[in-house]
mmCIF file of C-alpha atoms and ligand atoms in Angstrom:
data_model
loop_
_atom_site.group_PDB
_atom_site.id
_atom_site.type_symbol
_atom_site.label_atom_id
_atom_site.label_comp_id
_atom_site.label_asym_id
_atom_site.label_seq_id
_atom_site.Cartn_x
_atom_site.Cartn_y
_atom_site.Cartn_z
ATOM 1 C CA UNK A 1 -19.683 38.071 -9.870
ATOM 2 C CA UNK A 2 -16.527 40.260 -10.746
ATOM 3 C CA UNK A 3 -16.071 40.772 -6.891
ATOM 4 C CA UNK A 4 -16.298 37.142 -6.367
ATOM 5 C CA UNK A 5 -13.846 36.680 -9.147
ATOM 6 C CA UNK A 6 -11.433 38.750 -7.744
ATOM 7 C CA UNK A 7 -11.563 36.970 -4.510
ATOM 8 C CA UNK A 8 -11.133 33.549 -6.144
ATOM 9 C CA UNK A 9 -7.802 34.798 -7.596
ATOM 10 C CA UNK A 10 -6.793 36.289 -4.356
ATOM 11 C CA UNK A 11 -7.302 32.617 -2.957
ATOM 12 C CA UNK A 12 -5.436 30.707 -5.894
ATOM 13 C CA UNK A 13 -2.654 33.334 -5.495
ATOM 14 C CA UNK A 14 -2.192 32.690 -1.740
ATOM 15 C CA UNK A 15 -2.751 29.180 -1.967
ATOM 16 C CA UNK A 16 0.267 28.999 -4.823
ATOM 17 C CA UNK A 17 2.519 31.291 -2.965
ATOM 18 C CA UNK A 18 1.722 28.497 0.164
ATOM 19 C CA UNK A 19 2.538 25.939 -2.052
ATOM 20 C CA UNK A 20 5.754 27.533 -3.470
ATOM 21 C CA UNK A 21 7.046 28.602 0.022
ATOM 22 C CA UNK A 22 6.545 24.905 1.205
ATOM 23 C CA UNK A 23 8.487 23.408 -1.542
ATOM 24 C CA UNK A 24 11.499 25.777 -0.996
ATOM 25 C CA UNK A 25 11.019 24.652 2.694
ATOM 26 C CA UNK A 26 11.396 21.084 1.661
ATOM 27 C CA UNK A 27 13.857 22.362 -0.819
ATOM 28 C CA UNK A 28 16.537 23.949 2.199
ATOM 29 C CA UNK A 29 15.627 20.719 4.368
ATOM 30 C CA UNK A 30 16.850 18.253 1.464
ATOM 31 C CA UNK A 31 19.783 19.879 0.817
ATOM 32 C CA UNK A 32 21.214 19.009 4.079
ATOM 33 C CA UNK A 33 19.380 15.518 4.070
ATOM 34 C CA UNK A 34 22.301 13.323 2.739
ATOM 35 C CA UNK A 35 25.038 14.848 4.891
ATOM 36 C CA UNK A 36 22.447 14.357 7.928
ATOM 37 C CA UNK A 37 22.138 10.733 6.842
ATOM 38 C CA UNK A 38 18.310 11.092 6.691
ATOM 39 C CA UNK A 39 17.781 8.995 4.047
ATOM 40 C CA UNK A 40 17.104 5.112 4.234
ATOM 41 C CA UNK A 41 16.067 2.392 1.819
ATOM 42 C CA UNK A 42 13.268 -0.121 1.651
ATOM 43 C CA UNK A 43 13.159 -3.212 -0.521
ATOM 44 C CA UNK A 44 10.192 -4.897 -1.804
ATOM 45 C CA UNK A 45 10.543 -8.408 -3.550
ATOM 46 C CA UNK A 46 9.634 -9.264 -6.681
ATOM 47 C CA UNK A 47 8.500 -12.588 -7.039
ATOM 48 C CA UNK A 48 8.179 -15.684 -9.760
ATOM 49 C CA UNK A 49 4.425 -15.719 -10.286
ATOM 50 C CA UNK A 50 4.459 -19.638 -10.096
ATOM 51 C CA UNK A 51 7.179 -20.450 -7.432
ATOM 52 C CA UNK A 52 6.896 -17.588 -5.442
ATOM 53 C CA UNK A 53 10.597 -17.330 -5.175
ATOM 54 C CA UNK A 54 12.437 -13.864 -4.711
ATOM 55 C CA UNK A 55 13.574 -12.714 -8.140
ATOM 56 C CA UNK A 56 14.534 -9.192 -7.520
ATOM 57 C CA UNK A 57 13.930 -6.433 -5.045
ATOM 58 C CA UNK A 58 13.107 -2.651 -5.592
ATOM 59 C CA UNK A 59 15.061 -0.141 -3.811
ATOM 60 C CA UNK A 60 12.663 2.511 -2.749
ATOM 61 C CA UNK A 61 13.939 5.556 -1.019
ATOM 62 C CA UNK A 62 12.602 7.098 2.372
ATOM 63 C CA UNK A 63 13.471 10.339 3.929
ATOM 64 C CA UNK A 64 13.092 10.978 7.769
ATOM 65 C CA UNK A 65 14.211 14.189 8.655
ATOM 66 C CA UNK A 66 15.741 14.387 12.151
ATOM 67 C CA UNK A 67 13.056 13.930 14.833
ATOM 68 C CA UNK A 68 9.919 14.182 12.304
ATOM 69 C CA UNK A 69 7.360 11.830 10.609
ATOM 70 C CA UNK A 70 8.579 10.292 7.301
ATOM 71 C CA UNK A 71 8.197 12.238 4.025
ATOM 72 C CA UNK A 72 6.742 10.667 0.968
ATOM 73 C CA UNK A 73 8.779 10.017 -2.007
ATOM 74 C CA UNK A 74 5.679 11.505 -4.023
ATOM 75 C CA UNK A 75 6.417 14.810 -2.490
ATOM 76 C CA UNK A 76 10.086 15.125 -2.028
ATOM 77 C CA UNK A 77 10.858 13.413 -5.323
ATOM 78 C CA UNK A 78 9.575 16.084 -7.663
ATOM 79 C CA UNK A 79 11.129 19.030 -5.129
ATOM 80 C CA UNK A 80 14.732 17.176 -5.307
ATOM 81 C CA UNK A 81 14.142 16.611 -9.564
ATOM 82 C CA UNK A 82 13.529 20.325 -9.554
ATOM 83 C CA UNK A 83 16.599 21.354 -7.727
ATOM 84 C CA UNK A 84 18.914 18.900 -9.329
ATOM 85 C CA UNK A 85 19.275 17.473 -5.728
ATOM 86 C CA UNK A 86 18.289 13.904 -7.095
ATOM 87 C CA UNK A 87 21.590 13.372 -9.096
ATOM 88 C CA UNK A 88 23.734 13.254 -5.936
ATOM 89 C CA UNK A 89 20.459 11.521 -3.601
ATOM 90 C CA UNK A 90 20.274 9.272 -6.650
ATOM 91 C CA UNK A 91 23.889 8.205 -6.537
ATOM 92 C CA UNK A 92 23.441 7.581 -2.884
ATOM 93 C CA UNK A 93 20.564 5.106 -3.785
ATOM 94 C CA UNK A 94 22.482 3.299 -6.216
ATOM 95 C CA UNK A 95 25.320 2.491 -3.966
ATOM 96 C CA UNK A 96 23.758 1.838 -1.076
ATOM 97 C CA UNK A 97 21.106 -0.733 -2.938
ATOM 98 C CA UNK A 98 24.159 -2.276 -4.819
ATOM 99 C CA UNK A 99 26.209 -2.837 -1.692
ATOM 100 C CA UNK A 100 23.382 -4.246 0.232
ATOM 101 C CA UNK A 101 22.441 -6.828 -2.419
ATOM 102 C CA UNK A 102 26.137 -7.754 -2.716
ATOM 103 C CA UNK A 103 26.162 -8.351 0.988
ATOM 104 C CA UNK A 104 23.236 -10.817 0.567
ATOM 105 C CA UNK A 105 24.974 -12.513 -2.560
ATOM 106 C CA UNK A 106 27.671 -13.016 -0.208
ATOM 107 C CA UNK A 107 26.182 -14.543 2.748
ATOM 108 C CA UNK A 108 24.277 -16.587 0.754
ATOM 109 C CA UNK A 109 20.925 -15.170 1.853
ATOM 110 C CA UNK A 110 20.062 -14.370 -1.573
ATOM 111 C CA UNK A 111 20.988 -16.330 -4.807
ATOM 112 C CA UNK A 112 23.197 -14.686 -6.948
ATOM 113 C CA UNK A 113 20.368 -14.838 -9.505
ATOM 114 C CA UNK A 114 18.434 -12.135 -7.643
ATOM 115 C CA UNK A 115 18.397 -8.795 -8.920
ATOM 116 C CA UNK A 116 18.249 -5.198 -7.501
ATOM 117 C CA UNK A 117 15.614 -2.794 -9.204
ATOM 118 C CA UNK A 118 16.812 1.022 -8.739
ATOM 119 C CA UNK A 119 14.302 3.893 -10.021
ATOM 120 C CA UNK A 120 16.501 6.537 -12.142
ATOM 121 C CA UNK A 121 15.370 9.845 -12.703
ATOM 122 C CA UNK A 122 15.317 11.871 -15.786
ATOM 123 C CA UNK A 123 17.879 14.054 -14.459
ATOM 124 C CA UNK A 124 20.440 11.493 -13.660
ATOM 125 C CA UNK A 125 19.877 10.132 -17.571
ATOM 126 C CA UNK A 126 20.877 13.587 -18.222
ATOM 127 C CA UNK A 127 23.837 13.801 -16.139
ATOM 128 C CA UNK A 128 26.922 13.545 -18.270
ATOM 129 C CA UNK A 129 28.664 11.489 -15.692
ATOM 130 C CA UNK A 130 25.975 8.450 -15.245
ATOM 131 C CA UNK A 131 28.095 6.008 -17.415
ATOM 132 C CA UNK A 132 31.255 6.541 -15.332
ATOM 133 C CA UNK A 133 29.282 6.712 -11.758
ATOM 134 C CA UNK A 134 27.723 3.231 -12.772
ATOM 135 C CA UNK A 135 31.004 1.674 -13.508
ATOM 136 C CA UNK A 136 32.474 3.213 -10.448
ATOM 137 C CA UNK A 137 29.779 1.979 -7.892
ATOM 138 C CA UNK A 138 29.645 -1.513 -9.814
ATOM 139 C CA UNK A 139 33.403 -1.707 -9.223
ATOM 140 C CA UNK A 140 33.220 -0.793 -5.388
ATOM 141 C CA UNK A 141 30.544 -2.842 -4.434
ATOM 142 C CA UNK A 142 31.511 -5.751 -6.449
ATOM 143 C CA UNK A 143 28.013 -6.278 -7.944
ATOM 144 C CA UNK A 144 28.102 -7.812 -11.663
ATOM 145 C CA UNK A 145 26.072 -5.396 -14.056
ATOM 146 C CA UNK A 146 23.599 -8.146 -14.872
ATOM 147 C CA UNK A 147 22.308 -8.428 -11.300
ATOM 148 C CA UNK A 148 21.645 -4.164 -11.380
ATOM 149 C CA UNK A 149 18.368 -3.445 -13.279
ATOM 150 C CA UNK A 150 17.432 0.429 -13.478
ATOM 151 C CA UNK A 151 13.625 1.669 -13.851
ATOM 152 C CA UNK A 152 12.762 3.982 -15.893
ATOM 153 C CA UNK A 153 9.383 5.916 -16.819
ATOM 154 C CA UNK A 154 7.831 6.670 -20.274
ATOM 155 C CA UNK A 155 7.656 10.124 -19.303
ATOM 156 C CA UNK A 156 11.160 10.040 -18.285
ATOM 157 C CA UNK A 157 12.190 9.065 -21.727
ATOM 158 C CA UNK A 158 9.607 11.532 -23.203
ATOM 159 C CA UNK A 159 11.372 14.541 -21.901
ATOM 160 C CA UNK A 160 14.315 14.264 -24.355
ATOM 161 C CA UNK A 161 14.504 10.883 -26.563
ATOM 162 C CA UNK A 162 17.099 11.090 -28.631
ATOM 163 C CA UNK A 163 19.362 11.592 -25.645
ATOM 164 C CA UNK A 164 17.892 9.336 -23.491
ATOM 165 C CA UNK A 165 17.502 6.352 -25.920
ATOM 166 C CA UNK A 166 21.236 7.124 -26.209
ATOM 167 C CA UNK A 167 22.331 6.794 -23.182
ATOM 168 C CA UNK A 168 19.971 3.403 -22.562
ATOM 169 C CA UNK A 169 21.973 1.714 -25.107
ATOM 170 C CA UNK A 170 25.259 2.419 -23.825
ATOM 171 C CA UNK A 171 23.819 1.126 -20.069
ATOM 172 C CA UNK A 172 22.374 -2.015 -22.020
ATOM 173 C CA UNK A 173 25.985 -2.123 -23.500
ATOM 174 C CA UNK A 174 27.311 -2.203 -20.072
ATOM 175 C CA UNK A 175 25.440 -5.292 -19.078
ATOM 176 C CA UNK A 176 22.585 -3.418 -16.814
ATOM 177 C CA UNK A 177 19.475 -3.963 -17.595
ATOM 178 C CA UNK A 178 16.457 -1.874 -18.032
ATOM 179 C CA UNK A 179 12.938 -1.753 -16.877
ATOM 180 C CA UNK A 180 9.811 0.460 -18.145
ATOM 181 C CA UNK A 181 8.470 1.477 -15.150
ATOM 182 C CA UNK A 182 4.612 2.421 -14.953
ATOM 183 C CA UNK A 183 3.824 1.000 -18.415
ATOM 184 C CA UNK A 184 0.867 2.129 -20.203
ATOM 185 C CA UNK A 185 0.501 5.271 -18.243
ATOM 186 C CA UNK A 186 2.150 7.286 -21.119
ATOM 187 C CA UNK A 187 1.335 8.573 -24.418
ATOM 188 C CA UNK A 188 3.348 6.223 -26.702
ATOM 189 C CA UNK A 189 4.127 3.219 -24.735
ATOM 190 C CA UNK A 190 4.207 0.976 -27.441
ATOM 191 C CA UNK A 191 6.908 3.057 -29.602
ATOM 192 C CA UNK A 192 9.265 2.742 -26.786
ATOM 193 C CA UNK A 193 8.956 -0.947 -26.795
ATOM 194 C CA UNK A 194 10.361 -0.652 -30.178
ATOM 195 C CA UNK A 195 12.892 2.309 -29.306
ATOM 196 C CA UNK A 196 14.385 1.085 -26.108
ATOM 197 C CA UNK A 197 16.741 -2.076 -25.291
ATOM 198 C CA UNK A 198 14.424 -3.044 -22.549
ATOM 199 C CA UNK A 199 14.615 -6.449 -20.505
ATOM 200 C CA UNK A 200 11.712 -5.977 -18.105
ATOM 201 C CA UNK A 201 8.000 -4.088 -18.689
ATOM 202 C CA UNK A 202 6.496 -3.291 -15.414
ATOM 203 C CA UNK A 203 2.517 -3.035 -15.662
ATOM 204 C CA UNK A 204 1.089 0.014 -13.904
ATOM 205 C CA UNK A 205 -0.904 -0.787 -10.919
ATOM 206 C CA UNK A 206 -3.965 0.972 -12.449
ATOM 207 C CA UNK A 207 -4.387 -2.117 -14.856
ATOM 208 C CA UNK A 208 -3.823 -4.294 -11.922
ATOM 209 C CA UNK A 209 -6.915 -2.562 -10.106
ATOM 210 C CA UNK A 210 -8.959 -3.344 -13.351
ATOM 211 C CA UNK A 211 -9.099 -6.989 -12.557
ATOM 212 C CA UNK A 212 -12.286 -8.407 -11.421
ATOM 213 C CA UNK A 213 -13.804 -4.994 -13.289
ATOM 214 C CA UNK A 214 -15.352 -4.544 -16.793
ATOM 215 C CA UNK A 215 -14.244 -6.917 -19.471
ATOM 216 C CA UNK A 216 -12.578 -4.344 -21.716
ATOM 217 C CA UNK A 217 -10.097 -3.038 -19.061
ATOM 218 C CA UNK A 218 -9.267 -6.602 -18.420
ATOM 219 C CA UNK A 219 -8.596 -7.428 -22.178
ATOM 220 C CA UNK A 220 -5.885 -4.537 -21.823
ATOM 221 C CA UNK A 221 -4.020 -6.119 -19.331
ATOM 222 C CA UNK A 222 -3.892 -9.336 -21.027
ATOM 223 C CA UNK A 223 -2.913 -8.291 -24.289
ATOM 224 C CA UNK A 224 -0.035 -6.313 -22.538
ATOM 225 C CA UNK A 225 0.841 -9.628 -20.632
ATOM 226 C CA UNK A 226 0.568 -11.314 -24.056
ATOM 227 C CA UNK A 227 2.669 -8.518 -25.759
ATOM 228 C CA UNK A 228 5.610 -8.760 -23.441
ATOM 229 C CA UNK A 229 5.978 -12.367 -24.260
ATOM 230 C CA UNK A 230 6.070 -12.337 -27.826
ATOM 231 C CA UNK A 231 8.907 -9.416 -27.341
ATOM 232 C CA UNK A 232 10.568 -11.972 -24.774
ATOM 233 C CA UNK A 233 10.359 -9.033 -22.314
ATOM 234 C CA UNK A 234 10.064 -10.175 -18.325
ATOM 235 C CA UNK A 235 6.704 -8.713 -17.077
ATOM 236 C CA UNK A 236 6.267 -7.541 -13.991
ATOM 237 C CA UNK A 237 2.875 -6.573 -12.450
ATOM 238 C CA UNK A 238 2.846 -3.858 -9.780
ATOM 239 C CA UNK A 239 0.479 -3.274 -6.892
ATOM 240 C CA UNK A 240 -0.844 -6.596 -6.222
ATOM 241 C CA UNK A 241 -2.942 -6.326 -3.763
ATOM 242 C CA UNK A 242 -5.347 -9.561 -3.610
ATOM 243 C CA UNK A 243 -5.370 -13.132 -4.326
ATOM 244 C CA UNK A 244 -8.315 -12.779 -7.106
ATOM 245 C CA UNK A 245 -5.216 -10.445 -8.582
ATOM 246 C CA UNK A 246 -2.672 -13.023 -8.166
ATOM 247 C CA UNK A 247 -4.803 -15.980 -9.559
ATOM 248 C CA UNK A 248 -5.746 -13.707 -12.579
ATOM 249 C CA UNK A 249 -2.365 -13.003 -13.530
ATOM 250 C CA UNK A 250 -0.774 -16.529 -13.020
ATOM 251 C CA UNK A 251 -3.964 -17.642 -15.102
ATOM 252 C CA UNK A 252 -2.933 -15.262 -18.172
ATOM 253 C CA UNK A 253 1.045 -16.395 -17.259
ATOM 254 C CA UNK A 254 2.253 -13.069 -15.687
ATOM 255 C CA UNK A 255 5.999 -13.953 -15.138
ATOM 256 C CA UNK A 256 5.936 -11.973 -11.789
ATOM 257 C CA UNK A 257 4.410 -9.891 -9.354
ATOM 258 C CA UNK A 258 5.104 -7.258 -6.642
ATOM 259 C CA UNK A 259 2.710 -5.761 -3.851
ATOM 260 C CA UNK A 260 1.340 -5.696 -0.504
ATOM 261 C CA UNK A 261 -0.254 -9.013 -1.449
ATOM 262 C CA UNK A 262 3.399 -10.292 -1.309
ATOM 263 C CA UNK A 263 5.116 -8.133 0.811
ATOM 264 C CA UNK A 264 5.195 -4.340 1.723
ATOM 265 C CA UNK A 265 8.726 -2.507 0.810
ATOM 266 C CA UNK A 266 10.684 -3.338 4.307
ATOM 267 C CA UNK A 267 13.730 -2.205 5.602
ATOM 268 C CA UNK A 268 16.948 -4.340 5.309
ATOM 269 C CA UNK A 269 16.754 -5.863 8.917
ATOM 270 C CA UNK A 270 13.177 -7.058 8.176
ATOM 271 C CA UNK A 271 13.870 -8.343 4.577
ATOM 272 C CA UNK A 272 16.814 -10.214 6.570
ATOM 273 C CA UNK A 273 14.496 -11.528 8.782
ATOM 274 C CA UNK A 274 11.801 -12.551 5.942
ATOM 275 C CA UNK A 275 14.464 -14.401 4.477
ATOM 276 C CA UNK A 276 15.541 -16.261 7.424
ATOM 277 C CA UNK A 277 11.664 -17.195 7.727
ATOM 278 C CA UNK A 278 11.631 -18.406 4.470
ATOM 279 C CA UNK A 279 15.027 -20.613 4.639
ATOM 280 C CA UNK A 280 13.862 -22.350 7.900
ATOM 281 C CA UNK A 281 10.226 -23.099 6.128
HETATM 282 P P1 C2E B 301 7.156 3.512 -8.164
HETATM 283 O O1 C2E B 301 8.547 3.541 -8.718
HETATM 284 O O2 C2E B 301 6.149 3.053 -9.146
HETATM 285 O O3 C2E B 301 7.134 2.520 -6.864
HETATM 286 C C1 C2E B 301 6.192 1.703 -6.619
HETATM 287 C C2 C2E B 301 5.275 2.372 -5.632
HETATM 288 O O4 C2E B 301 4.390 1.420 -4.988
HETATM 289 C C3 C2E B 301 6.114 2.233 -4.097
HETATM 290 O O5 C2E B 301 5.665 3.625 -3.436
HETATM 291 C C4 C2E B 301 5.445 1.291 -3.718
HETATM 292 O O6 C2E B 301 5.608 1.560 -1.813
HETATM 293 C C5 C2E B 301 3.963 1.152 -3.699
HETATM 294 N N1 C2E B 301 3.579 -0.061 -4.030
HETATM 295 C C6 C2E B 301 4.056 -1.159 -4.050
HETATM 296 N N2 C2E B 301 3.346 -2.334 -3.849
HETATM 297 C C7 C2E B 301 2.004 -1.890 -3.609
HETATM 298 C C8 C2E B 301 0.495 -2.326 -3.397
HETATM 299 O O7 C2E B 301 0.200 -3.259 -3.636
HETATM 300 N N3 C2E B 301 -0.826 -1.258 -3.599
HETATM 301 C C9 C2E B 301 -0.461 0.212 -3.554
HETATM 302 N N4 C2E B 301 -1.049 1.101 -3.417
HETATM 303 N N5 C2E B 301 1.157 0.435 -3.628
HETATM 304 C C10 C2E B 301 1.982 -0.263 -3.651
HETATM 305 P P2 C2E B 301 6.438 4.724 -2.978
HETATM 306 O O8 C2E B 301 7.817 4.143 -2.045
HETATM 307 O O9 C2E B 301 6.070 5.535 -2.058
HETATM 308 O O10 C2E B 301 7.532 5.519 -4.189
HETATM 309 C C11 C2E B 301 6.641 6.185 -4.522
HETATM 310 C C12 C2E B 301 7.443 6.707 -5.972
HETATM 311 O O11 C2E B 301 8.589 7.479 -5.898
HETATM 312 C C13 C2E B 301 8.081 5.572 -6.826
HETATM 313 O O12 C2E B 301 7.260 4.913 -7.478
HETATM 314 C C14 C2E B 301 9.007 6.023 -7.342
HETATM 315 O O13 C2E B 301 8.524 6.966 -8.809
HETATM 316 C C15 C2E B 301 9.471 7.170 -6.511
HETATM 317 N N6 C2E B 301 10.984 6.993 -5.995
HETATM 318 C C16 C2E B 301 10.749 5.977 -4.768
HETATM 319 N N7 C2E B 301 12.266 5.867 -4.481
HETATM 320 C C17 C2E B 301 13.216 6.578 -5.702
HETATM 321 C C18 C2E B 301 14.312 6.640 -5.985
HETATM 322 O O14 C2E B 301 15.312 6.228 -5.246
HETATM 323 N N8 C2E B 301 14.663 7.155 -6.737
HETATM 324 C C19 C2E B 301 13.690 7.656 -7.519
HETATM 325 N N9 C2E B 301 13.954 8.571 -8.737
HETATM 326 N N10 C2E B 301 12.468 7.874 -7.629
HETATM 327 C C20 C2E B 301 12.049 7.374 -6.305
HETATM 328 CA CA1 CA B 302 9.637 1.883 -9.939
HETATM 329 CA CA1 CA B 303 5.643 1.783 -10.851
HETATM 330 CA CA1 CA B 304 4.751 5.261 -9.893
#
């Protein structure tokens, strides 16, 4: 047994070492990715549950190293955060997403009420230049602050609540909208609803998965929708994949939905095709 324990230990060490060198390799490739223009954005529509109209788009980062397959953000974002690379990468995302939306507004392809939602990492929130970067990007791209929505997660807030709450109040004062992402997956969700100047609450996909399942699980989802309405928050259900889920959310007056059932995240060119198709009926 002792011998086996030792072997297991060696196995784990080898595994850990492999993981560590994999992320060092990723980190090295990430360092050059911006310069090599290996990033691009996909956009996923958020629609009004009743009318089916697009009310916003979420920008989702994609990375395709030269001549290789796409690497999932679930894999490279944590590495970029750890290495501090998420700050310049996140700035690129903001600039790209804001200028894209402004072009769609100007061409009349989208109504000016349609917003762009951009994910923000805690490393960006902690960075001293965030507010001036945001001001600069809005000025450069011509987007109004109210047309930009920043998505933050509870886990991001939890890392340094005092600092983050302060920054979020400054962002709110600029007129930029704030959205709490993956709602319900953190530890003190309800507390943050009281503390943060939020416009939007995004119900985590795991709750949407509960639809059609146990009564108790569904009751939690209903309560989140009800609570958001009473707090005057716009509620977005994430990860809607079926008609059954859509019907349930519509029955319980969930304001808006996002998910594969409506549209997968698409390239800018494919979003344009979708918008032209909608326009032409
Ligand atoms: P997230 O912010 O929760 O984004 C939603 C994720 O769910 C996206 O995965 C999206 O493609 C996926 N999704 C949307 N609808 C459905 C559905 O109906 N079913 C299922 N199964 N999945 C759906 P993606 O694009 O792989 O992004 C993963 C995560 O990476 C994001 O989760 C976010 O945390 C992070 N991320 C993506 N882009 C950025 C970025 O620009 N900055 C930062 N800091 N994080 C980002
Ligand atoms: Ca998000
Ligand atoms: Ca989410
Ligand atoms: Ca997530």
